[in-house]
Backbone as ProteinMPNN parsed JSONL, in Angstrom:
{"seq_chain_A": "QVQLVESGGGLVQAGDSLRLSCVASGRTFSRAAMGWFRQAPGQDREFVAAISWSYTTVYAGSVKGRFTISRDNAKNTVYLQMNSLKPEDTAVYYCAADDSRIGERMGDYWGQGTQVTVSS", "coords_chain_A": {"N_chain_A": [[111.244, 85.903, 84.301], [108.255, 84.785, 85.561], [107.494, 83.573, 88.759], [105.77, 81.656, 91.184], [106.067, 80.621, 94.406], [105.23, 78.295, 96.728], [105.09, 77.613, 100.268], [105.183, 76.04, 103.542], [103.407, 73.987, 103.939], [102.4, 70.778, 105.357], [102.19, 67.991, 107.676], [99.6, 67.721, 109.902], [97.523, 67.559, 112.861], [93.97, 67.174, 113.247], [92.28, 70.161, 114.058], [94.543, 71.634, 114.458], [96.764, 74.334, 113.377], [98.045, 75.95, 110.43], [100.267, 77.954, 108.468], [100.399, 79.038, 105.272], [102.642, 80.23, 102.776], [103.274, 82.276, 99.921], [105.541, 83.243, 97.679], [106.103, 85.618, 95.247], [107.864, 86.192, 92.228], [109.762, 87.836, 89.65], [108.175, 89.844, 88.661], [106.262, 92.637, 89.852], [103.434, 92.148, 91.927], [101.679, 93.84, 93.092], [99.424, 95.149, 92.16], [97.789, 93.135, 91.408], [95.363, 90.491, 91.811], [95.628, 88.008, 94.314], [95.632, 84.572, 95.208], [94.413, 81.443, 96.657], [94.105, 78.034, 95.878], [92.948, 74.635, 96.037], [93.56, 71.097, 95.707], [92.29, 68.016, 96.151], [93.006, 64.468, 96.312], [91.813, 62.807, 93.458], [89.895, 64.682, 92.977], [88.572, 67.759, 91.545], [90.394, 70.822, 91.125], [89.821, 73.367, 93.49], [88.55, 76.583, 94.422], [89.803, 78.501, 97.144], [90.493, 80.907, 98.623], [90.889, 84.454, 98.119], [92.547, 87.597, 97.538], [92.262, 90.962, 96.775], [94.054, 93.644, 95.057], [93.406, 95.822, 96.523], [92.926, 94.829, 98.959], [90.497, 93.601, 99.416], [88.744, 90.698, 100.371], [87.902, 87.304, 99.528], [86.205, 84.294, 100.152], [85.873, 80.713, 100.054], [82.927, 78.961, 100.972], [83.39, 76.738, 102.569], [85.656, 77.251, 104.041], [85.387, 79.632, 105.267], [85.678, 81.725, 108.058], [87.513, 80.079, 109.24], [89.879, 80.127, 107.789], [92.271, 82.626, 106.838], [93.203, 85.023, 104.541], [95.97, 86.985, 103.539], [98.17, 89.677, 102.531], [101.45, 90.88, 101.692], [102.625, 93.392, 100.126], [105.083, 94.613, 99.887], [106.801, 92.526, 100.149], [106.025, 90.978, 98.109], [104.325, 88.83, 98.628], [101.863, 86.414, 99.538], [99.7, 85.158, 102.032], [98.212, 82.348, 103.728], [96.458, 81.774, 106.425], [95.55, 79.059, 108.234], [93.264, 77.801, 110.358], [91.841, 75.609, 112.877], [91.921, 73.139, 111.481], [90.653, 70.535, 109.381], [90.233, 67.039, 108.541], [89.178, 66.954, 105.952], [90.316, 69.133, 104.76], [92.629, 68.319, 103.695], [94.843, 68.386, 101.038], [96.571, 69.362, 98.014], [97.814, 72.548, 98.001], [97.559, 75.418, 96.072], [99.028, 78.405, 94.923], [97.846, 81.336, 93.324], [97.795, 83.953, 90.873], [96.388, 86.884, 89.431], [95.814, 89.321, 86.97], [93.413, 90.557, 86.427], [91.145, 89.261, 87.356], [89.297, 87.942, 90.153], [88.751, 85.347, 92.471], [87.016, 82.304, 91.667], [87.621, 82.176, 88.931], [90.155, 83.124, 88.582], [93.633, 83.024, 87.585], [96.036, 83.628, 86.07], [98.666, 83.11, 86.657], [100.398, 80.414, 88.23], [101.48, 78.547, 91.103], [103.559, 75.744, 92.12], [102.53, 74.182, 94.091], [101.813, 73.048, 97.464], [101.812, 70.486, 99.852], [99.228, 69.752, 102.093], [98.339, 67.929, 104.826], [95.925, 66.621, 106.896], [95.426, 64.881, 109.74], [93.11, 62.693, 111.403]], "CA_chain_A": [[110.367, 84.749, 84.405], [107.389, 84.871, 86.731], [107.399, 82.36, 89.571], [105.072, 81.666, 92.462], [106.617, 79.501, 95.168], [104.515, 78.09, 97.984], [105.754, 76.9, 101.356], [104.43, 76.008, 104.785], [102.563, 72.805, 104.074], [102.911, 69.743, 106.238], [101.261, 67.029, 108.284], [99.127, 68.193, 111.198], [96.341, 66.877, 113.371], [92.723, 67.939, 113.211], [92.231, 71.206, 115.063], [95.785, 72.406, 114.425], [96.856, 75.466, 112.458], [99.191, 76.069, 109.532], [100.285, 79.158, 107.655], [101.044, 78.895, 103.974], [103.185, 81.442, 102.172], [103.539, 82.215, 98.487], [106.396, 84.354, 97.272], [106.094, 85.846, 93.805], [109.064, 86.834, 91.7], [109.753, 88.067, 88.211], [107.458, 91.11, 88.455], [105.504, 93.0, 91.031], [102.025, 91.759, 91.893], [100.974, 94.721, 94.015], [98.147, 95.538, 91.572], [97.121, 91.908, 90.974], [94.722, 89.669, 92.821], [96.367, 86.807, 94.694], [94.68, 83.649, 95.81], [94.757, 80.06, 96.957], [93.227, 76.959, 95.459], [93.418, 73.34, 96.53], [93.105, 69.924, 94.963], [92.379, 66.763, 96.885], [93.147, 63.326, 95.403], [90.622, 62.398, 92.741], [88.919, 65.764, 92.871], [88.979, 68.925, 90.781], [90.952, 71.931, 91.896], [88.749, 74.25, 93.942], [88.919, 77.879, 94.966], [89.816, 78.573, 98.602], [90.439, 82.292, 99.089], [91.618, 85.408, 97.294], [92.638, 88.961, 98.051], [92.505, 91.907, 95.685], [95.136, 94.599, 95.296], [92.905, 96.776, 97.515], [92.755, 94.066, 100.189], [89.201, 92.929, 99.51], [88.937, 89.254, 100.454], [86.823, 86.403, 99.13], [86.455, 82.957, 100.684], [84.942, 79.625, 99.822], [82.112, 78.741, 102.145], [83.918, 75.659, 103.399], [86.783, 77.701, 104.867], [85.071, 80.928, 105.864], [85.711, 81.699, 109.511], [88.656, 79.286, 109.695], [91.067, 80.537, 107.031], [92.425, 84.059, 106.61], [94.195, 85.36, 103.519], [96.548, 88.311, 103.696], [99.26, 89.902, 101.603], [102.46, 91.885, 101.997], [103.081, 93.805, 98.802], [106.515, 94.926, 99.945], [107.52, 91.25, 100.026], [105.437, 90.224, 96.995], [103.963, 87.575, 99.277], [100.504, 86.22, 100.025], [99.658, 84.162, 103.09], [96.94, 81.727, 104.061], [96.43, 81.257, 107.79], [94.524, 78.031, 108.316], [92.999, 77.382, 111.733], [90.816, 74.577, 113.063], [91.999, 72.295, 110.294], [89.865, 69.304, 109.372], [90.766, 66.065, 107.574], [88.73, 67.29, 104.598], [91.171, 70.198, 104.216], [93.786, 67.669, 103.091], [94.926, 68.66, 99.605], [97.688, 70.188, 97.558], [97.374, 73.943, 97.958], [98.224, 76.167, 95.013], [98.957, 79.856, 94.884], [97.504, 81.863, 92.006], [97.768, 85.405, 90.72], [95.649, 87.281, 88.233], [95.829, 90.778, 86.793], [92.104, 91.174, 86.198], [90.046, 88.514, 87.953], [89.451, 87.448, 91.524], [87.777, 84.301, 92.744], [87.165, 80.997, 91.017], [88.131, 82.28, 87.563], [91.497, 83.69, 88.501], [94.668, 82.034, 87.314], [97.054, 83.946, 85.071], [99.915, 82.487, 87.089], [100.211, 79.365, 89.234], [102.618, 77.921, 91.742], [103.661, 74.298, 91.959], [101.719, 73.543, 95.123], [102.387, 72.536, 98.706], [100.89, 69.48, 100.393], [98.703, 69.871, 103.457], [97.672, 66.697, 105.241], [95.34, 66.755, 108.231], [95.024, 63.565, 110.247], [91.987, 62.765, 112.347]], "C_chain_A": [[109.568, 84.841, 85.702], [107.343, 83.525, 87.443], [106.584, 82.633, 90.821], [105.534, 80.425, 93.217], [105.925, 79.421, 96.517], [105.403, 77.387, 99.003], [104.823, 76.878, 102.565], [103.514, 74.82, 104.961], [103.181, 71.791, 105.022], [101.815, 68.826, 106.717], [100.89, 67.527, 109.672], [97.925, 67.363, 111.624], [95.118, 67.789, 113.254], [92.689, 68.933, 114.364], [93.463, 72.091, 115.09], [95.699, 73.558, 113.416], [98.106, 75.345, 111.595], [99.113, 77.418, 108.84], [101.072, 78.878, 106.383], [101.526, 80.257, 103.491], [103.383, 81.208, 100.683], [104.315, 83.463, 98.118], [106.409, 84.439, 95.761], [107.382, 86.542, 93.387], [108.919, 87.008, 90.197], [109.036, 89.345, 87.808], [106.759, 91.441, 89.751], [104.036, 92.616, 90.854], [101.176, 92.664, 92.771], [99.611, 95.17, 93.474], [97.36, 94.33, 91.064], [96.383, 91.265, 92.137], [95.582, 88.434, 93.07], [95.397, 85.854, 95.38], [95.25, 82.273, 96.061], [93.652, 79.134, 96.447], [93.745, 75.674, 96.084], [92.834, 72.213, 95.695], [93.364, 68.684, 95.792], [92.478, 65.609, 95.889], [91.814, 62.94, 94.768], [89.566, 63.469, 92.579], [89.461, 66.903, 92.007], [89.592, 69.967, 91.705], [89.821, 72.879, 92.261], [89.314, 75.528, 94.55], [88.838, 77.842, 96.49], [89.624, 80.017, 99.07], [91.227, 83.163, 98.13], [91.577, 86.773, 97.935], [92.992, 89.879, 96.901], [93.667, 92.83, 96.038], [94.732, 95.625, 96.358], [92.495, 96.091, 98.812], [91.323, 93.57, 100.431], [89.427, 91.424, 99.479], [87.672, 88.489, 100.065], [87.193, 85.008, 99.623], [85.423, 81.954, 100.171], [84.17, 79.381, 101.11], [82.681, 77.72, 103.119], [85.044, 76.1, 104.323], [86.503, 79.013, 105.575], [85.012, 80.813, 107.375], [86.878, 80.904, 110.08], [89.956, 79.724, 109.035], [91.064, 82.055, 106.86], [93.526, 84.287, 105.585], [94.69, 86.777, 103.768], [97.693, 88.45, 102.694], [100.185, 90.978, 102.13], [103.07, 92.287, 100.661], [104.57, 94.133, 98.783], [107.358, 93.672, 99.753], [106.999, 90.417, 98.858], [104.951, 88.855, 97.457], [102.492, 87.576, 99.691], [100.518, 85.056, 101.013], [98.256, 83.556, 103.194], [97.08, 81.134, 105.458], [95.254, 80.304, 107.903], [94.406, 77.556, 109.755], [91.919, 76.311, 111.756], [90.765, 73.629, 111.869], [91.235, 70.995, 110.483], [90.492, 68.324, 108.376], [90.351, 66.394, 106.137], [89.465, 68.487, 103.993], [92.43, 69.619, 103.564], [93.762, 67.831, 101.58], [96.293, 69.254, 99.288], [97.147, 71.603, 97.388], [98.234, 74.709, 96.954], [97.99, 77.662, 95.17], [98.646, 80.284, 93.455], [97.541, 83.382, 92.03], [97.06, 85.746, 89.419], [95.572, 88.804, 88.159], [94.446, 91.391, 86.67], [90.939, 90.468, 86.881], [90.359, 88.125, 89.378], [88.366, 86.417, 91.765], [88.051, 83.064, 91.918], [87.795, 81.076, 89.639], [89.556, 82.794, 87.455], [92.509, 82.604, 88.187], [95.607, 82.361, 86.174], [98.355, 83.223, 85.369], [99.611, 81.498, 88.216], [101.532, 78.932, 89.84], [102.563, 76.414, 91.554], [102.892, 73.521, 93.024], [102.515, 73.11, 96.34], [101.351, 71.627, 99.359], [100.508, 69.814, 101.833], [97.942, 68.591, 103.759], [97.207, 66.854, 106.682], [94.855, 65.384, 108.678], [93.933, 63.723, 111.307], [92.384, 62.226, 113.707]], "O_chain_A": [[110.131, 84.959, 86.791], [107.176, 82.479, 86.817], [106.691, 83.695, 91.434], [105.405, 79.307, 92.719], [106.011, 80.334, 97.338], [106.337, 76.667, 98.65], [103.82, 77.59, 102.613], [102.905, 74.656, 106.019], [104.333, 71.925, 105.436], [100.68, 68.868, 106.244], [101.76, 67.731, 110.519], [97.386, 66.573, 110.848], [95.237, 69.011, 113.174], [93.023, 68.596, 115.5], [93.44, 73.174, 115.675], [94.704, 73.723, 112.71], [99.092, 74.718, 111.985], [98.026, 77.962, 108.645], [102.252, 78.529, 106.423], [100.908, 81.288, 103.757], [103.628, 80.085, 100.243], [103.818, 84.584, 98.227], [106.69, 83.457, 95.074], [107.915, 87.379, 94.115], [108.057, 86.398, 89.564], [109.272, 89.87, 86.719], [106.678, 90.604, 90.65], [103.474, 92.745, 89.767], [100.067, 92.291, 93.155], [98.733, 95.534, 94.256], [96.365, 94.496, 90.359], [96.733, 91.468, 93.3], [96.186, 87.887, 92.147], [94.458, 86.283, 96.051], [96.398, 81.976, 95.73], [92.459, 79.411, 96.569], [94.861, 75.636, 96.601], [91.781, 72.344, 95.07], [94.508, 68.346, 96.096], [92.074, 65.759, 94.736], [90.812, 62.768, 95.462], [88.465, 63.198, 92.099], [90.666, 66.993, 91.769], [89.336, 69.983, 92.909], [88.956, 73.164, 91.433], [90.409, 75.542, 95.114], [87.93, 77.237, 97.059], [88.697, 80.31, 99.826], [92.114, 82.689, 97.42], [90.71, 87.077, 98.754], [93.918, 89.603, 96.138], [94.19, 92.805, 97.152], [95.586, 96.223, 97.011], [91.812, 96.677, 99.653], [90.989, 93.165, 101.544], [90.205, 90.925, 98.665], [86.548, 88.957, 100.247], [88.347, 84.591, 99.526], [84.273, 82.295, 99.895], [84.698, 79.572, 102.206], [82.485, 77.819, 104.331], [85.36, 75.403, 105.287], [87.304, 79.457, 106.398], [84.372, 79.909, 107.911], [87.202, 81.033, 111.26], [91.016, 79.692, 109.662], [90.012, 82.684, 106.753], [94.646, 83.801, 105.745], [93.922, 87.656, 104.158], [98.128, 87.47, 102.088], [99.787, 91.858, 102.894], [103.936, 91.59, 100.133], [105.236, 93.946, 97.765], [108.484, 93.738, 99.26], [107.457, 89.297, 98.632], [105.14, 87.851, 96.77], [101.951, 88.59, 100.132], [101.262, 84.091, 100.84], [97.261, 84.167, 102.803], [97.743, 80.114, 105.646], [94.105, 80.691, 107.694], [95.343, 76.976, 110.304], [91.182, 76.129, 110.787], [89.697, 73.357, 111.32], [91.175, 70.433, 111.577], [91.205, 68.742, 107.464], [91.11, 66.133, 105.204], [89.25, 68.814, 102.826], [93.206, 70.352, 102.951], [92.79, 67.464, 100.92], [97.063, 69.599, 100.184], [96.143, 71.819, 96.709], [99.463, 74.652, 96.987], [96.893, 78.109, 95.507], [99.12, 79.675, 92.496], [97.345, 84.01, 93.07], [97.123, 85.002, 88.441], [95.3, 89.479, 89.152], [94.299, 92.607, 86.79], [89.849, 91.033, 86.971], [91.52, 87.993, 89.768], [87.224, 86.574, 91.333], [89.187, 82.809, 91.519], [88.45, 80.124, 89.214], [90.102, 82.889, 86.356], [92.292, 81.426, 88.473], [95.949, 81.481, 85.384], [99.057, 82.779, 84.461], [98.711, 81.705, 89.03], [102.57, 78.948, 89.179], [101.653, 75.879, 90.921], [102.638, 72.327, 92.862], [103.715, 72.844, 96.266], [100.165, 71.955, 99.412], [101.36, 70.116, 102.669], [97.018, 68.217, 103.036], [97.994, 67.177, 107.571], [93.968, 64.8, 108.056], [93.849, 64.737, 112.001], [91.565, 62.208, 114.626]]}, "name": "protein", "num_of_chains": 1, "seq": "QVQLVESGGGLVQAGDSLRLSCVASGRTFSRAAMGWFRQAPGQDREFVAAISWSYTTVYAGSVKGRFTISRDNAKNTVYLQMNSLKPEDTAVYYCAADDSRIGERMGDYWGQGTQVTVSS"}
């Protein structure tokens, strides 16, 4: 059974940093794209960042320069380093994996989400 489990969310102040982790289990994802999405209350889920199996990265414009996605294939884990957090980054953050797509359309597998709240 494939599982993606996120961790690292929490309550921080504007300007702070957080690092989210997503551990995949049930199969290896070393040849899959991994990514992060987020959903704020009352809004649709939106793409945040993704990384291909060859370490190519893609970012949403709203987080470019502040967030960094990385992966450790040996640990089947993807990370999202979030710096200079803003109140508008408040959302539930979801991990995603996809065997053939990267970016907004990816989503073969999903995690349950981790809450990030940024106070002003």
